[in-house]
Rosetta silent file (secondary structure, phi, psi, omega in degrees, C-alpha in Angstrom):
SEQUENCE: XXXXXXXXXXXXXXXXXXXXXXXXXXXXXXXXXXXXXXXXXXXXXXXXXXXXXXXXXXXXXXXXXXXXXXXXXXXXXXXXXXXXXXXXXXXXXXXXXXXXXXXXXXXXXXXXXXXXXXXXXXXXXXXXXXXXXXXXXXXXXXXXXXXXXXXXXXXXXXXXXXXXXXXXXXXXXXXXXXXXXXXXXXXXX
SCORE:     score description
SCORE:     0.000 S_00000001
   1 L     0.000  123.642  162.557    0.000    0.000    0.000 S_00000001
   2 L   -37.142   92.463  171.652    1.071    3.525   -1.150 S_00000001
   3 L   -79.187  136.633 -177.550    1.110    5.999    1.683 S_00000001
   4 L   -43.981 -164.034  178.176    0.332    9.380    0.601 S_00000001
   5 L   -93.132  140.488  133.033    2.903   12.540    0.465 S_00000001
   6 L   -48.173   96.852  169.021    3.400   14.848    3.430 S_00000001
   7 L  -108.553  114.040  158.608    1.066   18.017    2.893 S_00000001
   8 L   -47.038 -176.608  160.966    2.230   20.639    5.438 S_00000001
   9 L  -143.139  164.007  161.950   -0.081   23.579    6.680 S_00000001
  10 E  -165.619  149.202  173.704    0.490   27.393    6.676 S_00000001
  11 E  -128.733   89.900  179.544   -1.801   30.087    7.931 S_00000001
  12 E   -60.404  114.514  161.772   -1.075   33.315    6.405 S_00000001
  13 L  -120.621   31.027  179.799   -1.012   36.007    8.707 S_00000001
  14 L   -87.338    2.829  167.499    1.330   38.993    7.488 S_00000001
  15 L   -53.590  150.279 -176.820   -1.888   41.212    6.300 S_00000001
  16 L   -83.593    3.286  174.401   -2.159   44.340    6.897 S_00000001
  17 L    49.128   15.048 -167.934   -5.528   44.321    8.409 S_00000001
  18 L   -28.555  -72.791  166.110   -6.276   47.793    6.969 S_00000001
  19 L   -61.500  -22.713  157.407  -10.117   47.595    7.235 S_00000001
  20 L   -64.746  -59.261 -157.791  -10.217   45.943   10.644 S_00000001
  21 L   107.534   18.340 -176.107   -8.165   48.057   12.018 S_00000001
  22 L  -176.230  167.805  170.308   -6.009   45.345   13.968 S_00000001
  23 L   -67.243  115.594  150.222   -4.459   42.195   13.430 S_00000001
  24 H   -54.234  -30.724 -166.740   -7.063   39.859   12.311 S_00000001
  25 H   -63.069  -21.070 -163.829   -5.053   36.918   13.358 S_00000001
  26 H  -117.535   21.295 -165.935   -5.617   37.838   17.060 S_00000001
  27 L   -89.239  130.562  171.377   -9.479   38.819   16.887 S_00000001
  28 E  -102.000  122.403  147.717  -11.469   36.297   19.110 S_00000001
  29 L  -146.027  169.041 -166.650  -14.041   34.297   18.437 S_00000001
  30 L    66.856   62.226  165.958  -15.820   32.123   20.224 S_00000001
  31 L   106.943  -22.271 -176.976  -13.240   31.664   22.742 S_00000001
  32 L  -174.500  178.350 -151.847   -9.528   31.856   20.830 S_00000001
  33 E   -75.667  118.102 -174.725   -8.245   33.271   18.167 S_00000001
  34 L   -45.787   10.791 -173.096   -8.913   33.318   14.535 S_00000001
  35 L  -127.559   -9.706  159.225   -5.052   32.174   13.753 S_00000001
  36 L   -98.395  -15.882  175.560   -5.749   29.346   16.310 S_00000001
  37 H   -73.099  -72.903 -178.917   -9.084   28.215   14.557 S_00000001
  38 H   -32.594  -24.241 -161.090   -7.591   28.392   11.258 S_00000001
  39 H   -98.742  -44.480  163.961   -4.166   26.455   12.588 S_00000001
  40 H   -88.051   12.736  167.621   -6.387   23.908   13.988 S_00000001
  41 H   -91.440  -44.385  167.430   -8.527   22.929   11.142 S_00000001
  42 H   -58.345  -29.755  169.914   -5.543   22.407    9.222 S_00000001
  43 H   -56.555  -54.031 -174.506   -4.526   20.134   11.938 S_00000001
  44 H   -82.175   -1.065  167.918   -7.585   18.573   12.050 S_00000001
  45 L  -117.721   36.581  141.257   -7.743   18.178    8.018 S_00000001
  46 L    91.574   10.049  164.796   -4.566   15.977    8.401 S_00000001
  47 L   -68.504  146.458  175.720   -1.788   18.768    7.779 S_00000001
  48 L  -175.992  150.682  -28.221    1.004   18.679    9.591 S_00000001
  49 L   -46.621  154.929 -172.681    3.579   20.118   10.404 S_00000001
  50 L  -125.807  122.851  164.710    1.225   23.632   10.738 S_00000001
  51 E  -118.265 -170.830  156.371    3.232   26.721   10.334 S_00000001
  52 E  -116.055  135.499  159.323    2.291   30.727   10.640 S_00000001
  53 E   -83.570   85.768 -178.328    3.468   32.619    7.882 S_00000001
  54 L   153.699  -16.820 -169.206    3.793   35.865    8.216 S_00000001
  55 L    48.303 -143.668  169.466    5.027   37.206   11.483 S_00000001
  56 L    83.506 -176.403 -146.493    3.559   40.173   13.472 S_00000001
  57 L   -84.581   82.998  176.355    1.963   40.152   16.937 S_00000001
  58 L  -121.258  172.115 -171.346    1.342   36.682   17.655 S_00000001
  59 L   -64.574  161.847  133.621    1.314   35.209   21.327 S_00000001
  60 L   -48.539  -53.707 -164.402    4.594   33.092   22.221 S_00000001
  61 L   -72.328  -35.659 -168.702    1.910   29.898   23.689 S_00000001
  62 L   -23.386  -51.872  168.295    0.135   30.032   20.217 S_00000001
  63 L    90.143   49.518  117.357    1.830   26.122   19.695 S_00000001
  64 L  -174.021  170.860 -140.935    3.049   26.580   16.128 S_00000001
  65 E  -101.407  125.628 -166.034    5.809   27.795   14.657 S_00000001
  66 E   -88.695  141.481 -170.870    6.072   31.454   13.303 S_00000001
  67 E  -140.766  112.089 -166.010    7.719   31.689   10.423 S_00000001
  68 L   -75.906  117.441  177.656    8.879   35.096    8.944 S_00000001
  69 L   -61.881  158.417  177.458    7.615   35.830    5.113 S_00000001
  70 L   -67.937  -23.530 -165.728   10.456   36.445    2.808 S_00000001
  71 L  -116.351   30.008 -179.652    8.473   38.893    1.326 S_00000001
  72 L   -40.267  125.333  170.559    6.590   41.165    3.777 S_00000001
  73 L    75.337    0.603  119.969    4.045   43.511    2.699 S_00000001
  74 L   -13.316  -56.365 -172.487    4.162   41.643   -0.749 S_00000001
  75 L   112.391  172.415  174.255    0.767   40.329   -1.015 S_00000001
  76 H   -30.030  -43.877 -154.384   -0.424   36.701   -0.635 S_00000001
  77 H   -76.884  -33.269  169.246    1.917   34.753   -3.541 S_00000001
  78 H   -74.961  -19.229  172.491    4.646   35.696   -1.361 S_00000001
  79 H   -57.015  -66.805 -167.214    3.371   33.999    1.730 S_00000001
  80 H   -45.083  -46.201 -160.901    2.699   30.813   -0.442 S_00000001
  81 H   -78.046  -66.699 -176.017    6.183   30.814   -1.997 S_00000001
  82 H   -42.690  -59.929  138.769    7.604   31.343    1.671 S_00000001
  83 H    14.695  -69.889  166.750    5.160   28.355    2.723 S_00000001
  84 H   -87.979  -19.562  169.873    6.399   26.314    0.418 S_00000001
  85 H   -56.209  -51.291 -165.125   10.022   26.883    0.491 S_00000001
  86 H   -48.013  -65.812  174.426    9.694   26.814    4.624 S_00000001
  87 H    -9.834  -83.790  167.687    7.724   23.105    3.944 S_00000001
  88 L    85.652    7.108  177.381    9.633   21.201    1.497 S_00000001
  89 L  -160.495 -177.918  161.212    6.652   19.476    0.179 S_00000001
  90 L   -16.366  130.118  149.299    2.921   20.137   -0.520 S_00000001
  91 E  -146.350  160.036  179.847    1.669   22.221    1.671 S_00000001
  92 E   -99.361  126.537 -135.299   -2.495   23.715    2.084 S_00000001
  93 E  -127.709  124.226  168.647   -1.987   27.320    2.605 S_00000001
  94 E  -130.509  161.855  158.950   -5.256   29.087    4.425 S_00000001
  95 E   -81.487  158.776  158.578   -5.772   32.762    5.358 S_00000001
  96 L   -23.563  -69.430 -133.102   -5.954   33.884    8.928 S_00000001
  97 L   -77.380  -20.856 -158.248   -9.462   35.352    8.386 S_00000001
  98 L  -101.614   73.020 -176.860  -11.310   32.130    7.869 S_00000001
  99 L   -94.526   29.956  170.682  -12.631   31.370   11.243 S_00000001
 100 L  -112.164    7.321  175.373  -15.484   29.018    9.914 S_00000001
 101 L   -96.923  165.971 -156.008  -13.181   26.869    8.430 S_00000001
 102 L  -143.660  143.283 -151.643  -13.133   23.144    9.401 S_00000001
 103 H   -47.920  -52.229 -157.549  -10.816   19.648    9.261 S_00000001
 104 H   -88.777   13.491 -179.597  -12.977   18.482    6.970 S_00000001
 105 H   -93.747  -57.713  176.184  -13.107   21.238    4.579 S_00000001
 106 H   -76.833  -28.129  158.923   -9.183   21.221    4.540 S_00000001
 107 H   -38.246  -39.001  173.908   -9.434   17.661    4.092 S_00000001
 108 H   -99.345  -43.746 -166.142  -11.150   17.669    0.732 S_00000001
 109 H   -85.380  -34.580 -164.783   -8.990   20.017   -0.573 S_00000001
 110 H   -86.224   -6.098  176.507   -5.736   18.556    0.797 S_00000001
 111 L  -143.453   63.798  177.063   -6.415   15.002   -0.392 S_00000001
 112 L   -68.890  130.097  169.403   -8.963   15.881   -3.802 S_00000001
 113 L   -46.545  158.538  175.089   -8.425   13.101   -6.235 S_00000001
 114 L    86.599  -34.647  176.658   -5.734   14.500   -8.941 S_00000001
 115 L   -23.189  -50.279  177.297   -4.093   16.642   -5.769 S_00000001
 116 L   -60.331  -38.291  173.334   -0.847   14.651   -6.270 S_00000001
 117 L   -77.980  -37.684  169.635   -0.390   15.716   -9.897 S_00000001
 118 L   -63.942  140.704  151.079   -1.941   19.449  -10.200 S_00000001
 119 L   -46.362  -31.352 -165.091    0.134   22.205   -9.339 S_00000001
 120 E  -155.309  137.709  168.353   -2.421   23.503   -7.346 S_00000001
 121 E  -116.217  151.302 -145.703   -6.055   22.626   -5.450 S_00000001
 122 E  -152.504   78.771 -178.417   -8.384   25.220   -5.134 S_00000001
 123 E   -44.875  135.802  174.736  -11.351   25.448   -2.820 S_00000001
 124 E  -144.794  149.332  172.455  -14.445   26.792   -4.772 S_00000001
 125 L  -106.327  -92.026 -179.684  -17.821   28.104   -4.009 S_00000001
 126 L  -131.705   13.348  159.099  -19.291   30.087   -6.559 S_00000001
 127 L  -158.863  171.824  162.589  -16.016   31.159   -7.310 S_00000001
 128 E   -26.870  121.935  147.370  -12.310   30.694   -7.154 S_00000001
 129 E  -137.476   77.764 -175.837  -11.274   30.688   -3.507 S_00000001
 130 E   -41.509  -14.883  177.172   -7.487   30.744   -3.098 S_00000001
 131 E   -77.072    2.237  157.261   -7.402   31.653    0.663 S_00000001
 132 E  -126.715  127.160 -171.673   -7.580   28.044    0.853 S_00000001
 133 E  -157.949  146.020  157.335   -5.665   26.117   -1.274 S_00000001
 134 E  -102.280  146.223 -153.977   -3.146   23.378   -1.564 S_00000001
 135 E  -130.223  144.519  165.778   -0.271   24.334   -3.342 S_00000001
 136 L   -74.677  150.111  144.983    2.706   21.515   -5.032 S_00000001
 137 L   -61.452  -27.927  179.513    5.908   21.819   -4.014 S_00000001
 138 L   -75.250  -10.656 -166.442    6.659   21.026   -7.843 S_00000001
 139 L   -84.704   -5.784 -173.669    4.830   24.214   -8.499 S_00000001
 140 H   -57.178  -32.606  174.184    7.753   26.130   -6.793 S_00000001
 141 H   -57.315  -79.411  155.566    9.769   27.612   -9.941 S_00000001
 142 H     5.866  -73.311  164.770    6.747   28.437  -11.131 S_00000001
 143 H   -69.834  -43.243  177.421    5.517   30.482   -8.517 S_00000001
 144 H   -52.592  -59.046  163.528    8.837   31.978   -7.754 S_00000001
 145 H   -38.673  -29.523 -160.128    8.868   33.052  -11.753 S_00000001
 146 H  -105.060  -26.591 -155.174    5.638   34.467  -11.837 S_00000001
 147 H   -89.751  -33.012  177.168    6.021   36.267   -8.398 S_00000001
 148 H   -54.107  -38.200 -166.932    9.774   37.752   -9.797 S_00000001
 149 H   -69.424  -34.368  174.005    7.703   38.912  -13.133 S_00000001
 150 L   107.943   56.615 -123.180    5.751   41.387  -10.147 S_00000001
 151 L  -139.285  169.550  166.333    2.911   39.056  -10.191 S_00000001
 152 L  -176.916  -26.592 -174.781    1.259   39.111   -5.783 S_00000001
 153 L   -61.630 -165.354  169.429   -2.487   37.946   -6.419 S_00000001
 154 L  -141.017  -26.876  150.116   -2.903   34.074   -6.158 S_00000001
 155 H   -70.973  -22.056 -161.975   -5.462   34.175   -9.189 S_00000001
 156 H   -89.602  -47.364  163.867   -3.559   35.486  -11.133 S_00000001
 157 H   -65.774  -19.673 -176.604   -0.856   32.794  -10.557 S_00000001
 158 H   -61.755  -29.285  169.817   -3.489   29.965  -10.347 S_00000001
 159 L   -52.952   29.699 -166.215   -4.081   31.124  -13.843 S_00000001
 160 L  -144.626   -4.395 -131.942   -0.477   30.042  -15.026 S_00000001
 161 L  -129.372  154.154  154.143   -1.213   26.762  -12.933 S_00000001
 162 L   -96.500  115.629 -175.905   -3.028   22.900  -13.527 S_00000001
 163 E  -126.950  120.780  174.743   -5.278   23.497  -11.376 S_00000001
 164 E   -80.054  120.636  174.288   -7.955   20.901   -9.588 S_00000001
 165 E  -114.011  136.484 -145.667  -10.961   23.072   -8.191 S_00000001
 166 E  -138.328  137.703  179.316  -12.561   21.217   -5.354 S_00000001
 167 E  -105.995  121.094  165.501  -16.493   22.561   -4.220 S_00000001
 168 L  -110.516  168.129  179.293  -16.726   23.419   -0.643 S_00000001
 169 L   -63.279  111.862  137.936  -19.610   24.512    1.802 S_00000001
 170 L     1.129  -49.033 -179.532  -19.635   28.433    1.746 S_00000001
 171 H   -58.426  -50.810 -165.091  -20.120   28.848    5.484 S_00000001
 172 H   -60.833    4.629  176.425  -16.880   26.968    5.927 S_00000001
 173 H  -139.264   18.922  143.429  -14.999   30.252    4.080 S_00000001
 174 L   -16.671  115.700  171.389  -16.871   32.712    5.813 S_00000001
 175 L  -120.949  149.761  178.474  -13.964   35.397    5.331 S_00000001
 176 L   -97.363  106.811  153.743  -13.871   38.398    8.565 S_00000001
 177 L  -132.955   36.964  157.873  -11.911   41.406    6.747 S_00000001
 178 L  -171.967  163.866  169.884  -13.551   44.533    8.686 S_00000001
 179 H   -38.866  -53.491 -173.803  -15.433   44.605   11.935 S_00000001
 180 H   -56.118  -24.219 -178.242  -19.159   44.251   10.321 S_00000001
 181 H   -55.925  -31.504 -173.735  -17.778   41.213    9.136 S_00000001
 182 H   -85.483  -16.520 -172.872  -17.931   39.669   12.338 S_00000001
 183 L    57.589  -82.624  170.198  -21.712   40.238   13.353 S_00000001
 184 L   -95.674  -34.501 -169.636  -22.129   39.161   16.875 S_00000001
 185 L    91.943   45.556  165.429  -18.604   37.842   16.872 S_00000001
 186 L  -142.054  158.707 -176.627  -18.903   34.548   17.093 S_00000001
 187 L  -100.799  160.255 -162.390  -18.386   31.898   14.432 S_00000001
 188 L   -76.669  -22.732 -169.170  -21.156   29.777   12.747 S_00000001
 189 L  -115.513    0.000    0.000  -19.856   26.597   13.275 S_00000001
């Protein structure tokens, strides 16, 4: 019997949080932090080692390992690239912000049929949705090329990419990017 590949985790948090007005990573709800929900659903959707990307105000106790991007104040693609260098394999890449997401959400994306061969898996709703994604490690030139070229979105590299798009619930990518975002402040799930 085959045992899969090693897919990693990383939970980008180097945003600038403009429209909150604070580091999203450290906004609580329901009890802990959005950068500890996100860090455990990748846990819990079989990732592992789980890093933070991104640096910035995070607790010491958080219980995973901060990892500075190479590219601060880049955009996303640079996260991704750090991510995967940082890795050394696969790894499923989430934003902070996504404190409805869930194991089993990251699960289906991180082990989609084709995942071993595409550069890239892609959570989709009713559109593209790259804050969750798994990204190959073979995909690394690649991104590193496109991000040298001045390239920062992550559509616009999935567009360069073989890319597997994988349909997820909606709720579970609930994204918080300004207060109103948050409602009561608690998450749905």
């Amino acid at each position: 019997m085959n045992a899969s590949p090693p897919v990693a985790g990383a939970v980008l948090i180097g945003g600038a949080s403009r429209r909150m007005g604070r580091p999203k990573a450290l906004i609580d709800v329901d009890g802990s932090s959005m950068v500890e929900r996100v860090a455990a659903a990748l846990s819990a959707g079989g990732c592992a080692p789980v890093r933070l990307v991104g640096g910035g105000a995070v607790p010491d106790d958080v219980g995973y390992l901060v990892v500075d991007d190479r590219w601060p104040g880049e955009g996303p693609l640079g996260g991704v690239i750090t991510a995967l260098m940082e890795a050394g394999s696969d790894v499923v890449v989430a934003a902070c912000d996504l404190p409805d997401l869930d194991g089993a959400t990251v699960r289906s994306v991180r082990d989609a049929p084709g995942a071993d061969e595409a550069e890239a898996v892609v959570a989709t709703t009713d559109r593209l949705e790259p804050a969750l994604a798994r990204w190959n490690h073979r995909a690394l030139d690649q991104l590193t090329t496109i991000f040298t070229n001045g390239e920062r979105a992550l559509h616009a590299a999935l567009g360069c990419l073989d890319v597997v798009e994988v349909s997820v619930d909606p709720l579970a990518l609930r994204n918080v990017n300004s207060p109103g975002d948050l409602g009561d402040g608690a998450g749905t799930r």
